[in-house]
Amino acid sequence: MHPQAQQLWPGPRWTLSILLALLGMLGPFSIDTYLPAFSGIAKALGASPVEMQQTLSAYLFGFAFMNLFHGALADSFGRRPVVLWGLAVFTLASAGCALSQNIGQLVFFRALQGLSTGAGIVVSRAVIRDMYPPSEAQKVMSQVTLFFGAAPAIAPIAGGWLLVLAGWHSIFWFLTLIGVLLWSINFRWLPETLHADLRQPFNTRHLMRGYWQLISSPRFLLLALASGVPFNGMFLYVLAAPAFLGDHLGLGPTQFFWLFLLIISGIMTGAWLSGRLAGRIPPKRQIRHGFVIMLLVSVLNVIATLVLPVHAGWALVPIALFALGWALMVPVVTLLVLDLYPERRGMASSLQAFVGSAANGLVAGLLAPLVMHSTIGLAFTSLALMLVGLVAWVYLHRRWPEIGRNSAQE
C-alpha cells in the first residue's frame, strides 16, 4: 500500500468508498438504464431483436477487451490519468449514442462506451488496495459493493421514465450528463494512489512478462473464475429482462425496477455482511458461505420453476438471494486476486475484470438469446454458471488450502 495513504485521503473511509463506487457504478448503469427501452429503440431504428442484442454484446465485448489494458496503463502512468481519460471517452461515446441515426451507429458507440467504462471498476479496486491493509481493504471493498448496488436499482427506473417522458435519445443524454459530472468530481477529488517507486515500465517485453505471469498462474485463473462467472447467474436475468419480465411475468417497462430493486437489495445486504465479517472469520470461510447460499438458492429456483406456475410473486426472490450470496463472497475473492502479485495489482484487476466481462459477453451474445424465452432454461443456465465458479473454488481450496486461511499483513 502507499506509504502516505493517510495523507492522500484524510477524510472518513466511507467518503472514499462513495467516490470509488461511483466509478464502479458506471458500467452497470450504462447497461441497465437502456434495457427498458429495448423495444422502443428497435421500433425507432427499425432494428430486429438480434440487432438490439448486438448493442449489448458490443458494449460487453468492448468492456472485456479494454479491461486487458486499463490496469497495465494504471500500473505505469498512475491511477488518476486512466480514470479521467476513461470518463472523457465515455462521455463522448454516450453523446454519440444519443445522436445515432441507425442501428449500426448505435452498435459502434455502444462498443466505444464499453471500451471506456472498465477504467472505473478496474482502477477503483487497485486504489482500495493501494490505500488500505487487507482487513480494512475488505471493509472498503464491501462498502463500495454496497454503494455500487444502488446503480442497477436506480438505472432501470430512470431509463423507463425517460423513455416514456422524453424518448430513447434522452437516456443517452442522461448518461452523457453523468459522464460530465463524474469527470468533474474525480478531477477535483480523486488522489493519485500509486507511489512513484512502484510504477511499472511501459514497454512490450515488461507487459508481456506480466501478462504471462498472471495467465499462467492456476491460482489466479481459478480465483478469477470463482469471482467472475457466478455473477452471470443473476446477470443472465438482467440480460433477459425484456423477455423474462415482459413476456413471462407480464410486467411493463416502468415495472422493470422490481427485478433490479430486489437484486440490489440482495447485493447491498451481502456487501454489508461481508464488511461486518471482515477480520472476524477467515476469508475462505466467508467465501464458502457465499457459495453455499448461491448453490441452495439455484437448486430451489430450478425446482420451483419446474413445479410452480411462473409468477412475479415468487420468481424474483431467488435472484435476490443469489445476489446476496455473490456479494458476500466477491469482495474477499477480489482481494485474494489483488494480493497474489502485489506489484501488479492494476494488471491483476484488469485480467480479473476481463475474465468476468468476457463471460458476461458470452452470456449476453450466446446464452441469453438461447434461453431467454424459457424460464426453465434460465433457471438451469443460472445454476450451471454458478457451478463453474463453485468448481473453480473447490479445486483451488483443495490444491492450495493455505489461500484465504488468513489475511495478509500488508
Short mmCIF file of C-alpha atoms in Angstrom, two decimals:
data_model
loop_
_atom_site.label_atom_id
_atom_site.label_comp_id
_atom_site.label_asym_id
_atom_site.label_seq_id
_atom_site.Cartn_x
_atom_site.Cartn_y
_atom_site.Cartn_z
CA MET A 1 0.00 0.00 0.00
CA HIS A 2 1.02 3.64 -0.43
CA PRO A 3 3.28 4.74 2.45
CA GLN A 4 1.49 8.11 2.73
CA ALA A 5 -2.03 6.70 2.38
CA GLN A 6 -3.40 8.67 5.34
CA GLN A 7 -2.24 11.95 3.84
CA LEU A 8 -3.73 11.13 0.41
CA TRP A 9 -7.24 10.77 1.83
CA PRO A 10 -7.56 12.26 5.32
CA GLY A 11 -11.35 12.14 5.28
CA PRO A 12 -13.63 9.32 6.53
CA ARG A 13 -13.26 5.95 4.84
CA TRP A 14 -16.87 5.89 3.65
CA THR A 15 -16.37 9.07 1.58
CA LEU A 16 -13.64 7.39 -0.46
CA SER A 17 -15.91 4.36 -0.78
CA ILE A 18 -18.60 6.54 -2.36
CA LEU A 19 -16.13 8.08 -4.81
CA LEU A 20 -14.84 4.66 -5.89
CA ALA A 21 -18.35 3.20 -6.01
CA LEU A 22 -19.41 5.96 -8.41
CA LEU A 23 -16.61 4.84 -10.72
CA GLY A 24 -17.62 1.20 -10.46
CA MET A 25 -21.30 2.01 -10.97
CA LEU A 26 -20.75 3.47 -14.42
CA GLY A 27 -20.52 0.10 -16.15
CA PRO A 28 -23.76 -1.47 -14.90
CA PHE A 29 -25.52 1.88 -15.09
CA SER A 30 -24.70 2.06 -18.80
CA ILE A 31 -26.30 -1.35 -19.29
CA ASP A 32 -29.36 -1.18 -17.08
CA THR A 33 -30.53 2.32 -17.98
CA TYR A 34 -31.35 1.46 -21.57
CA LEU A 35 -32.73 -2.07 -21.10
CA PRO A 36 -36.36 -0.88 -20.61
CA ALA A 37 -36.03 0.99 -23.92
CA PHE A 38 -35.09 -2.06 -26.00
CA SER A 39 -38.40 -2.29 -27.81
CA GLY A 40 -38.68 1.50 -28.20
CA ILE A 41 -35.21 1.80 -29.73
CA ALA A 42 -35.82 -1.19 -32.01
CA LYS A 43 -39.03 0.38 -33.31
CA ALA A 44 -37.45 3.82 -33.81
CA LEU A 45 -34.40 2.47 -35.66
CA GLY A 46 -36.13 -0.40 -37.45
CA ALA A 47 -33.87 -2.92 -35.69
CA SER A 48 -34.56 -6.60 -35.09
CA PRO A 49 -34.29 -8.20 -31.62
CA VAL A 50 -30.99 -9.80 -32.68
CA GLU A 51 -29.60 -6.42 -33.76
CA MET A 52 -30.66 -4.90 -30.45
CA GLN A 53 -28.89 -7.71 -28.62
CA GLN A 54 -25.77 -6.75 -30.57
CA THR A 55 -25.82 -3.31 -28.94
CA LEU A 56 -25.42 -5.11 -25.62
CA SER A 57 -22.86 -7.63 -26.85
CA ALA A 58 -20.76 -4.87 -28.49
CA TYR A 59 -20.67 -3.00 -25.19
CA LEU A 60 -19.71 -6.08 -23.18
CA PHE A 61 -17.00 -7.27 -25.57
CA GLY A 62 -15.57 -3.75 -25.77
CA PHE A 63 -15.58 -3.68 -21.99
CA ALA A 64 -13.83 -7.06 -21.83
CA PHE A 65 -11.18 -6.20 -24.43
CA MET A 66 -10.10 -2.89 -22.92
CA ASN A 67 -10.04 -4.39 -19.45
CA LEU A 68 -6.86 -6.12 -20.57
CA PHE A 69 -5.13 -2.74 -20.69
CA HIS A 70 -6.73 -0.41 -18.12
CA GLY A 71 -4.80 -1.96 -15.24
CA ALA A 72 -1.49 -2.14 -17.07
CA LEU A 73 -1.83 1.53 -18.01
CA ALA A 74 -2.70 2.38 -14.40
CA ASP A 75 0.36 0.47 -13.15
CA SER A 76 2.60 2.51 -15.48
CA PHE A 77 1.08 6.01 -15.69
CA GLY A 78 -0.88 6.14 -12.44
CA ARG A 79 -4.48 5.53 -11.40
CA ARG A 80 -5.78 9.07 -11.87
CA PRO A 81 -4.98 9.68 -15.61
CA VAL A 82 -6.54 6.38 -16.65
CA VAL A 83 -9.77 7.21 -14.82
CA LEU A 84 -10.03 10.71 -16.26
CA TRP A 85 -9.37 9.62 -19.84
CA GLY A 86 -11.84 6.77 -19.50
CA LEU A 87 -14.57 9.12 -18.28
CA ALA A 88 -13.86 11.57 -21.12
CA VAL A 89 -14.22 8.87 -23.79
CA PHE A 90 -17.39 7.53 -22.12
CA THR A 91 -18.95 10.98 -22.19
CA LEU A 92 -18.26 11.42 -25.92
CA ALA A 93 -19.50 7.88 -26.69
CA SER A 94 -22.74 8.49 -24.79
CA ALA A 95 -23.38 11.62 -26.85
CA GLY A 96 -22.70 9.55 -29.96
CA CYS A 97 -25.33 7.01 -28.88
CA ALA A 98 -27.87 9.80 -28.39
CA LEU A 99 -27.17 11.14 -31.88
CA SER A 100 -27.24 7.74 -33.63
CA GLN A 101 -29.50 7.57 -36.68
CA ASN A 102 -29.33 3.81 -37.34
CA ILE A 103 -28.55 0.58 -35.52
CA GLY A 104 -25.01 0.39 -36.93
CA GLN A 105 -24.08 3.72 -35.41
CA LEU A 106 -25.62 2.74 -32.08
CA VAL A 107 -23.66 -0.53 -32.02
CA PHE A 108 -20.42 1.38 -32.73
CA PHE A 109 -20.90 3.94 -29.98
CA ARG A 110 -22.03 1.27 -27.52
CA ALA A 111 -18.77 -0.56 -28.20
CA LEU A 112 -16.90 2.70 -27.55
CA GLN A 113 -18.77 3.06 -24.26
CA GLY A 114 -17.70 -0.45 -23.32
CA LEU A 115 -14.06 0.29 -24.15
CA SER A 116 -14.07 3.21 -21.70
CA THR A 117 -16.23 2.24 -18.72
CA GLY A 118 -13.95 -0.53 -17.47
CA ALA A 119 -11.38 2.03 -16.29
CA GLY A 120 -13.55 2.91 -13.30
CA ILE A 121 -14.09 -0.55 -11.86
CA VAL A 122 -10.58 -1.83 -12.65
CA VAL A 123 -8.72 1.15 -11.21
CA SER A 124 -11.00 1.56 -8.19
CA ARG A 125 -10.10 -1.95 -6.99
CA ALA A 126 -6.39 -1.17 -7.24
CA VAL A 127 -6.91 2.15 -5.42
CA ILE A 128 -8.52 0.35 -2.49
CA ARG A 129 -5.54 -1.95 -2.03
CA ASP A 130 -3.14 0.97 -2.56
CA MET A 131 -4.77 2.77 0.34
CA TYR A 132 -5.61 0.10 2.95
CA PRO A 133 -4.21 -3.08 4.57
CA PRO A 134 -6.21 -6.31 3.96
CA SER A 135 -8.83 -6.22 6.73
CA GLU A 136 -9.52 -2.53 6.13
CA ALA A 137 -9.49 -3.11 2.37
CA GLN A 138 -12.18 -5.77 2.71
CA LYS A 139 -14.38 -3.34 4.61
CA VAL A 140 -13.89 -0.66 1.95
CA MET A 141 -14.45 -3.18 -0.84
CA SER A 142 -17.69 -4.19 0.86
CA GLN A 143 -18.74 -0.56 1.23
CA VAL A 144 -18.01 0.02 -2.46
CA THR A 145 -20.15 -3.02 -3.31
CA LEU A 146 -22.86 -1.66 -1.03
CA PHE A 147 -22.99 1.74 -2.72
CA PHE A 148 -22.39 0.16 -6.11
CA GLY A 149 -25.56 -1.82 -5.55
CA ALA A 150 -27.72 1.26 -5.85
CA ALA A 151 -26.89 1.78 -9.55
CA PRO A 152 -28.83 -1.11 -11.09
CA ALA A 153 -31.83 -0.27 -8.90
CA ILE A 154 -31.92 3.37 -9.99
CA ALA A 155 -30.90 2.82 -13.62
CA PRO A 156 -33.93 0.91 -14.98
CA ILE A 157 -36.32 3.21 -13.14
CA ALA A 158 -34.65 6.24 -14.69
CA GLY A 159 -34.48 4.56 -18.09
CA GLY A 160 -38.13 3.54 -18.07
CA TRP A 161 -39.37 7.00 -17.16
CA LEU A 162 -37.01 8.79 -19.53
CA LEU A 163 -38.30 6.56 -22.34
CA VAL A 164 -41.90 7.36 -21.51
CA LEU A 165 -41.41 11.09 -20.95
CA ALA A 166 -38.74 12.09 -23.47
CA GLY A 167 -37.94 9.20 -25.82
CA TRP A 168 -34.97 6.86 -26.03
CA HIS A 169 -32.45 9.58 -27.02
CA SER A 170 -32.88 11.15 -23.58
CA ILE A 171 -31.46 8.02 -21.92
CA PHE A 172 -28.09 8.52 -23.59
CA TRP A 173 -28.11 12.28 -22.99
CA PHE A 174 -28.66 11.38 -19.34
CA LEU A 175 -25.57 9.13 -19.46
CA THR A 176 -23.64 11.98 -21.11
CA LEU A 177 -24.53 14.23 -18.19
CA ILE A 178 -23.40 11.55 -15.74
CA GLY A 179 -20.08 11.33 -17.57
CA VAL A 180 -19.55 15.08 -17.29
CA LEU A 181 -20.37 15.07 -13.57
CA LEU A 182 -18.14 12.09 -12.78
CA TRP A 183 -15.20 13.58 -14.69
CA SER A 184 -15.57 16.83 -12.75
CA ILE A 185 -15.84 15.06 -9.38
CA ASN A 186 -12.83 12.84 -9.99
CA PHE A 187 -10.74 15.66 -11.42
CA ARG A 188 -11.36 17.52 -8.17
CA TRP A 189 -11.13 14.74 -5.59
CA LEU A 190 -9.50 11.51 -6.83
CA PRO A 191 -5.94 11.23 -5.43
CA GLU A 192 -3.04 9.52 -7.19
CA THR A 193 -2.54 6.42 -5.02
CA LEU A 194 0.23 4.65 -6.93
CA HIS A 195 3.58 5.56 -5.39
CA ALA A 196 6.16 6.71 -7.96
CA ASP A 197 8.59 3.98 -6.87
CA LEU A 198 6.00 1.28 -7.69
CA ARG A 199 5.28 2.34 -11.27
CA GLN A 200 5.97 -0.37 -13.82
CA PRO A 201 7.87 0.23 -17.09
CA PHE A 202 5.52 0.63 -20.04
CA ASN A 203 7.19 -1.47 -22.69
CA THR A 204 6.13 -4.55 -24.60
CA ARG A 205 8.57 -7.01 -23.02
CA HIS A 206 7.71 -6.00 -19.47
CA LEU A 207 3.97 -6.04 -20.17
CA MET A 208 4.10 -9.46 -21.83
CA ARG A 209 6.07 -10.81 -18.89
CA GLY A 210 3.40 -9.52 -16.51
CA TYR A 211 0.51 -10.89 -18.54
CA TRP A 212 2.20 -14.27 -18.79
CA GLN A 213 2.92 -14.33 -15.06
CA LEU A 214 -0.79 -13.92 -14.36
CA ILE A 215 -2.43 -16.03 -17.07
CA SER A 216 -0.01 -18.91 -16.44
CA SER A 217 -0.92 -18.92 -12.73
CA PRO A 218 -3.58 -21.55 -11.96
CA ARG A 219 -4.34 -19.76 -8.68
CA PHE A 220 -5.10 -16.51 -10.48
CA LEU A 221 -7.26 -18.14 -13.14
CA LEU A 222 -9.26 -20.16 -10.61
CA LEU A 223 -9.86 -17.12 -8.41
CA ALA A 224 -10.92 -15.08 -11.46
CA LEU A 225 -13.38 -17.80 -12.48
CA ALA A 226 -14.68 -18.09 -8.92
CA SER A 227 -15.45 -14.36 -8.76
CA GLY A 228 -16.44 -13.57 -12.35
CA VAL A 229 -18.58 -16.42 -13.66
CA PRO A 230 -21.11 -16.82 -10.79
CA PHE A 231 -22.12 -13.17 -11.26
CA ASN A 232 -23.74 -14.29 -14.50
CA GLY A 233 -26.13 -16.49 -12.56
CA MET A 234 -28.05 -13.31 -11.73
CA PHE A 235 -26.80 -11.17 -14.63
CA LEU A 236 -28.46 -13.64 -17.01
CA TYR A 237 -31.83 -12.48 -15.69
CA VAL A 238 -30.84 -8.84 -16.14
CA LEU A 239 -29.85 -9.53 -19.75
CA ALA A 240 -33.08 -11.41 -20.33
CA ALA A 241 -35.17 -8.75 -18.58
CA PRO A 242 -37.24 -7.70 -21.63
CA ALA A 243 -38.38 -11.31 -22.18
CA PHE A 244 -38.32 -12.52 -18.57
CA LEU A 245 -40.14 -9.53 -17.08
CA GLY A 246 -42.22 -8.50 -20.07
CA ASP A 247 -43.22 -11.81 -21.65
CA HIS A 248 -43.05 -14.33 -18.81
CA LEU A 249 -44.10 -12.17 -15.85
CA GLY A 250 -46.24 -9.64 -17.73
CA LEU A 251 -44.57 -6.53 -16.30
CA GLY A 252 -44.41 -3.20 -18.15
CA PRO A 253 -41.25 -1.11 -18.77
CA THR A 254 -41.88 1.09 -15.75
CA GLN A 255 -42.19 -2.06 -13.58
CA PHE A 256 -38.79 -3.48 -14.51
CA PHE A 257 -37.38 -1.85 -11.42
CA TRP A 258 -38.77 -4.68 -9.24
CA LEU A 259 -36.16 -7.12 -10.52
CA PHE A 260 -33.35 -4.61 -10.09
CA LEU A 261 -34.60 -3.43 -6.71
CA LEU A 262 -34.58 -6.98 -5.33
CA ILE A 263 -31.19 -7.80 -6.85
CA ILE A 264 -29.68 -4.68 -5.40
CA SER A 265 -31.26 -5.33 -2.02
CA GLY A 266 -29.53 -8.70 -2.08
CA ILE A 267 -26.20 -7.19 -3.16
CA MET A 268 -26.35 -4.48 -0.52
CA THR A 269 -27.25 -6.96 2.24
CA GLY A 270 -24.48 -9.34 1.20
CA ALA A 271 -21.95 -6.50 0.98
CA TRP A 272 -22.96 -5.23 4.43
CA LEU A 273 -22.49 -8.73 5.89
CA SER A 274 -19.13 -9.04 4.13
CA GLY A 275 -17.93 -5.83 5.76
CA ARG A 276 -19.18 -6.93 9.17
CA LEU A 277 -17.36 -10.25 8.88
CA ALA A 278 -14.05 -8.69 7.76
CA GLY A 279 -11.32 -9.73 10.20
CA ARG A 280 -13.77 -11.85 12.25
CA ILE A 281 -13.70 -15.09 10.27
CA PRO A 282 -11.11 -16.49 7.82
CA PRO A 283 -11.63 -15.29 4.25
CA LYS A 284 -12.12 -18.82 2.90
CA ARG A 285 -14.99 -19.45 5.33
CA GLN A 286 -16.75 -16.33 4.14
CA ILE A 287 -16.31 -17.43 0.53
CA ARG A 288 -17.75 -20.84 1.41
CA HIS A 289 -20.81 -19.22 2.99
CA GLY A 290 -21.43 -17.23 -0.19
CA PHE A 291 -21.22 -20.29 -2.43
CA VAL A 292 -23.47 -22.34 -0.16
CA ILE A 293 -26.16 -19.66 -0.37
CA MET A 294 -25.89 -19.44 -4.18
CA LEU A 295 -25.97 -23.23 -4.59
CA LEU A 296 -29.03 -23.76 -2.39
CA VAL A 297 -30.93 -20.87 -3.97
CA SER A 298 -30.09 -22.00 -7.51
CA VAL A 299 -31.28 -25.55 -6.87
CA LEU A 300 -34.51 -24.33 -5.25
CA ASN A 301 -35.07 -21.96 -8.17
CA VAL A 302 -34.83 -24.86 -10.64
CA ILE A 303 -37.24 -26.98 -8.61
CA ALA A 304 -39.75 -24.14 -8.18
CA THR A 305 -39.62 -23.30 -11.89
CA LEU A 306 -40.33 -26.93 -12.78
CA VAL A 307 -43.29 -27.41 -10.43
CA LEU A 308 -44.91 -23.97 -9.96
CA PRO A 309 -46.60 -21.58 -12.41
CA VAL A 310 -44.23 -18.69 -13.07
CA HIS A 311 -45.38 -15.59 -11.18
CA ALA A 312 -43.75 -12.33 -10.17
CA GLY A 313 -44.77 -13.02 -6.57
CA TRP A 314 -42.03 -15.64 -6.18
CA ALA A 315 -39.89 -15.74 -9.33
CA LEU A 316 -37.82 -12.67 -8.40
CA VAL A 317 -36.96 -13.74 -4.83
CA PRO A 318 -34.37 -16.45 -5.70
CA ILE A 319 -32.47 -13.97 -7.85
CA ALA A 320 -32.23 -11.55 -4.92
CA LEU A 321 -30.97 -14.27 -2.56
CA PHE A 322 -28.44 -15.38 -5.17
CA ALA A 323 -27.20 -11.78 -5.32
CA LEU A 324 -26.77 -11.80 -1.53
CA GLY A 325 -24.54 -14.87 -1.68
CA TRP A 326 -22.46 -13.41 -4.51
CA ALA A 327 -21.94 -10.08 -2.72
CA LEU A 328 -20.96 -11.89 0.48
CA MET A 329 -18.01 -13.65 -1.13
CA VAL A 330 -16.84 -11.47 -4.04
CA PRO A 331 -15.04 -8.71 -2.03
CA VAL A 332 -12.91 -11.40 -0.39
CA VAL A 333 -12.09 -13.21 -3.64
CA THR A 334 -11.20 -9.89 -5.30
CA LEU A 335 -8.69 -9.06 -2.56
CA LEU A 336 -7.14 -12.52 -2.86
CA VAL A 337 -6.65 -11.84 -6.57
CA LEU A 338 -5.02 -8.45 -5.94
CA ASP A 339 -2.66 -9.87 -3.32
CA LEU A 340 -1.29 -12.73 -5.44
CA TYR A 341 1.13 -10.33 -7.16
CA PRO A 342 1.19 -7.03 -5.21
CA GLU A 343 3.49 -5.30 -7.70
CA ARG A 344 0.96 -5.84 -10.49
CA ARG A 345 -2.32 -5.05 -8.76
CA GLY A 346 -3.61 -2.95 -11.63
CA MET A 347 -2.90 -5.67 -14.17
CA ALA A 348 -4.41 -8.33 -11.90
CA SER A 349 -7.54 -6.22 -11.53
CA SER A 350 -7.62 -5.82 -15.32
CA LEU A 351 -7.36 -9.52 -16.05
CA GLN A 352 -9.86 -10.42 -13.33
CA ALA A 353 -12.31 -7.94 -14.85
CA PHE A 354 -11.52 -9.34 -18.32
CA VAL A 355 -12.44 -12.87 -17.28
CA GLY A 356 -15.70 -11.66 -15.75
CA SER A 357 -16.64 -9.34 -18.59
CA ALA A 358 -15.73 -11.90 -21.27
CA ALA A 359 -18.07 -14.31 -19.50
CA ASN A 360 -20.69 -11.53 -19.44
CA GLY A 361 -20.25 -11.01 -23.18
CA LEU A 362 -20.61 -14.71 -23.96
CA VAL A 363 -23.71 -14.92 -21.80
CA ALA A 364 -25.18 -11.82 -23.45
CA GLY A 365 -24.34 -12.79 -27.02
CA LEU A 366 -24.84 -16.56 -26.87
CA LEU A 367 -26.60 -17.94 -23.80
CA ALA A 368 -29.18 -15.23 -23.08
CA PRO A 369 -30.71 -15.26 -26.62
CA LEU A 370 -30.90 -19.08 -26.47
CA VAL A 371 -32.64 -19.41 -23.11
CA MET A 372 -34.39 -16.07 -22.50
CA HIS A 373 -37.72 -17.36 -23.87
CA SER A 374 -37.83 -20.25 -21.39
CA THR A 375 -37.99 -19.81 -17.62
CA ILE A 376 -36.76 -23.38 -17.17
CA GLY A 377 -33.82 -22.66 -19.47
CA LEU A 378 -32.99 -19.53 -17.49
CA ALA A 379 -33.06 -21.40 -14.17
CA PHE A 380 -30.84 -24.27 -15.35
CA THR A 381 -28.38 -21.92 -17.06
CA SER A 382 -28.13 -19.78 -13.92
CA LEU A 383 -27.32 -22.90 -11.90
CA ALA A 384 -24.70 -24.04 -14.43
CA LEU A 385 -22.93 -20.67 -14.40
CA MET A 386 -22.76 -20.70 -10.62
CA LEU A 387 -21.34 -24.23 -10.67
CA VAL A 388 -18.42 -23.09 -12.85
CA GLY A 389 -17.33 -20.71 -10.10
CA LEU A 390 -18.02 -23.24 -7.36
CA VAL A 391 -15.93 -25.97 -9.03
CA ALA A 392 -13.08 -23.48 -9.54
CA TRP A 393 -13.13 -22.51 -5.86
CA VAL A 394 -13.38 -26.12 -4.58
CA TYR A 395 -10.41 -27.18 -6.72
CA LEU A 396 -8.40 -24.15 -5.59
CA HIS A 397 -9.28 -24.87 -1.95
CA ARG A 398 -8.09 -28.47 -2.23
CA ARG A 399 -4.95 -27.73 -4.25
CA TRP A 400 -3.80 -24.66 -2.29
CA PRO A 401 -5.52 -24.90 1.13
CA GLU A 402 -3.44 -22.03 2.52
CA ILE A 403 -5.15 -19.47 0.25
CA GLY A 404 -7.72 -17.49 2.21
CA ARG A 405 -6.84 -19.14 5.50
CA ASN A 406 -5.61 -15.84 6.95
CA SER A 407 -5.43 -12.24 5.73
CA ALA A 408 -2.13 -10.87 4.53
CA GLN A 409 -0.44 -8.40 6.81
CA GLU A 410 0.38 -5.56 4.39
#
